[in-house]
């Protein structure tokens, strides 16, 4: 496939950019807040690129509905790749930091960051399933059906 024919999310290594904000959240206690903000910018850019890529694919296919596809992918990716995992890692790191309040600051920071990073692989599938369920039961039948009808 040509580079413009591949979907960003599944077909290229760019899909890993969607995890940037989770890594940023894991490092929140040891880096400047602008680094964490930049990680969200990277993830958000990935979400937009994936939505545009999928909409383009839908546009070139016969009978496609690119506006609906763009909106669907944008909402799904926004929730599953940015909002929910970022919040989840943030709260995991917060809880570990609270639980480790008796440790020296350097050890506590390493523990918090390590636990945040270690949690990433375990939260992905449950979050994806939850967002799939939300999209299938609420967004697609009640909201997205009116877009590009």
Short mmCIF file of C-alpha atoms in Angstrom, two decimals:
data_model
loop_
_atom_site.label_atom_id
_atom_site.label_comp_id
_atom_site.label_asym_id
_atom_site.label_seq_id
_atom_site.Cartn_x
_atom_site.Cartn_y
_atom_site.Cartn_z
CA UNK A 1 0.00 0.00 0.00
CA UNK A 2 1.04 3.57 -0.61
CA UNK A 3 1.54 5.68 2.54
CA UNK A 4 -1.69 7.58 1.91
CA UNK A 5 -3.68 4.34 1.53
CA UNK A 6 -2.79 3.03 4.96
CA UNK A 7 -4.85 3.78 7.99
CA UNK A 8 -2.86 5.57 10.65
CA UNK A 9 -4.26 3.58 13.57
CA UNK A 10 -3.67 0.02 12.53
CA UNK A 11 -1.30 0.00 9.61
CA UNK A 12 1.65 2.11 10.69
CA UNK A 13 3.91 2.59 13.70
CA UNK A 14 2.29 6.01 14.12
CA UNK A 15 -0.44 4.28 16.12
CA UNK A 16 1.94 4.28 19.11
CA UNK A 17 1.69 8.07 19.25
CA UNK A 18 -1.77 7.54 20.71
CA UNK A 19 -0.08 6.35 23.92
CA UNK A 20 1.97 9.53 24.37
CA UNK A 21 -0.41 11.09 26.87
CA UNK A 22 -0.43 7.96 29.01
CA UNK A 23 3.36 8.05 29.16
CA UNK A 24 3.16 11.78 29.90
CA UNK A 25 0.77 11.11 32.79
CA UNK A 26 3.08 8.43 34.19
CA UNK A 27 5.95 10.94 34.19
CA UNK A 28 3.83 13.86 35.49
CA UNK A 29 5.50 13.84 38.90
CA UNK A 30 9.03 14.13 37.47
CA UNK A 31 8.70 16.40 34.41
CA UNK A 32 7.47 19.94 33.85
CA UNK A 33 3.72 20.20 33.23
CA UNK A 34 4.36 21.50 29.72
CA UNK A 35 5.90 18.13 28.84
CA UNK A 36 2.68 16.43 29.95
CA UNK A 37 0.66 18.95 27.95
CA UNK A 38 2.83 18.26 24.91
CA UNK A 39 2.14 14.54 25.29
CA UNK A 40 -1.58 15.32 25.01
CA UNK A 41 -0.88 17.42 21.92
CA UNK A 42 0.90 14.44 20.33
CA UNK A 43 -1.96 12.07 21.19
CA UNK A 44 -4.57 14.54 20.01
CA UNK A 45 -2.74 15.00 16.73
CA UNK A 46 -2.68 11.25 16.27
CA UNK A 47 -6.45 11.08 16.91
CA UNK A 48 -7.11 13.76 14.28
CA UNK A 49 -4.80 12.08 11.77
CA UNK A 50 -6.45 8.70 12.28
CA UNK A 51 -9.94 10.16 11.94
CA UNK A 52 -8.96 12.02 8.76
CA UNK A 53 -7.27 8.91 7.36
CA UNK A 54 -10.29 6.72 8.00
CA UNK A 55 -12.67 9.37 6.59
CA UNK A 56 -10.56 9.59 3.45
CA UNK A 57 -10.70 5.82 3.03
CA UNK A 58 -14.45 5.95 3.49
CA UNK A 59 -14.73 8.78 0.96
CA UNK A 60 -12.94 6.86 -1.79
CA UNK A 61 -15.01 3.74 -1.20
CA UNK A 62 -18.30 3.65 -3.03
CA UNK A 63 -21.19 4.75 -0.84
CA UNK A 64 -18.98 5.98 1.95
CA UNK A 65 -20.05 8.55 4.52
CA UNK A 66 -16.82 10.36 5.39
CA UNK A 67 -18.29 12.96 7.78
CA UNK A 68 -19.93 10.26 9.86
CA UNK A 69 -16.77 8.14 9.76
CA UNK A 70 -14.59 11.09 10.79
CA UNK A 71 -16.91 11.90 13.69
CA UNK A 72 -17.17 8.27 14.80
CA UNK A 73 -13.40 7.71 14.77
CA UNK A 74 -12.73 11.11 16.37
CA UNK A 75 -15.06 10.37 19.30
CA UNK A 76 -13.89 6.77 19.70
CA UNK A 77 -10.20 7.66 19.56
CA UNK A 78 -10.68 10.75 21.70
CA UNK A 79 -12.19 8.62 24.43
CA UNK A 80 -10.20 5.39 24.03
CA UNK A 81 -6.79 6.88 23.25
CA UNK A 82 -6.76 10.18 25.13
CA UNK A 83 -9.44 11.00 27.70
CA UNK A 84 -10.10 7.72 29.51
CA UNK A 85 -6.54 6.34 29.58
CA UNK A 86 -5.07 9.71 30.55
CA UNK A 87 -7.50 10.00 33.45
CA UNK A 88 -6.93 6.38 34.46
CA UNK A 89 -3.14 6.63 34.55
CA UNK A 90 -3.39 9.98 36.36
CA UNK A 91 -5.54 8.43 39.09
CA UNK A 92 -3.35 5.32 39.36
CA UNK A 93 -0.27 7.50 39.83
CA UNK A 94 -2.09 9.69 42.34
CA UNK A 95 -3.19 6.64 44.37
CA UNK A 96 0.30 5.12 44.34
CA UNK A 97 1.78 8.46 45.42
CA UNK A 98 -0.69 8.69 48.30
CA UNK A 99 -0.04 5.10 49.36
CA UNK A 100 3.75 5.63 49.24
CA UNK A 101 3.74 8.89 51.19
CA UNK A 102 6.21 7.49 53.72
CA UNK A 103 8.94 6.83 51.16
CA UNK A 104 11.68 9.33 50.36
CA UNK A 105 10.73 11.65 47.49
CA UNK A 106 13.07 10.09 44.90
CA UNK A 107 11.91 6.54 45.63
CA UNK A 108 8.26 7.64 45.66
CA UNK A 109 8.70 9.35 42.27
CA UNK A 110 10.28 6.26 40.76
CA UNK A 111 7.54 4.05 42.18
CA UNK A 112 4.75 6.32 40.93
CA UNK A 113 6.24 6.59 37.44
CA UNK A 114 6.97 2.85 37.26
CA UNK A 115 3.45 1.90 38.33
CA UNK A 116 1.96 4.35 35.84
CA UNK A 117 4.02 2.91 32.99
CA UNK A 118 3.37 -0.68 34.09
CA UNK A 119 -0.39 -0.07 34.13
CA UNK A 120 -0.60 1.06 30.49
CA UNK A 121 -0.70 -2.41 28.86
CA UNK A 122 -3.34 -3.59 31.32
CA UNK A 123 -5.80 -0.74 30.86
CA UNK A 124 -5.91 -0.69 27.04
CA UNK A 125 -8.25 -3.60 26.29
CA UNK A 126 -10.80 -2.90 29.06
CA UNK A 127 -10.96 0.76 28.02
CA UNK A 128 -11.34 -0.16 24.35
CA UNK A 129 -14.17 -2.57 25.21
CA UNK A 130 -15.89 0.03 27.37
CA UNK A 131 -15.66 2.69 24.66
CA UNK A 132 -16.90 0.17 22.07
CA UNK A 133 -19.90 -0.52 24.28
CA UNK A 134 -20.59 3.19 24.78
CA UNK A 135 -20.32 3.87 21.06
CA UNK A 136 -22.50 0.89 20.08
CA UNK A 137 -25.19 1.49 22.68
CA UNK A 138 -25.37 5.27 22.84
CA UNK A 139 -23.39 7.28 20.33
CA UNK A 140 -23.94 5.38 17.09
CA UNK A 141 -27.67 4.64 17.39
CA UNK A 142 -28.74 7.92 18.99
CA UNK A 143 -26.26 10.58 17.90
CA UNK A 144 -24.13 9.57 14.93
CA UNK A 145 -27.05 8.28 12.89
CA UNK A 146 -28.02 11.91 12.20
CA UNK A 147 -24.61 12.89 10.83
CA UNK A 148 -24.17 12.63 7.08
CA UNK A 149 -27.43 10.69 6.76
#
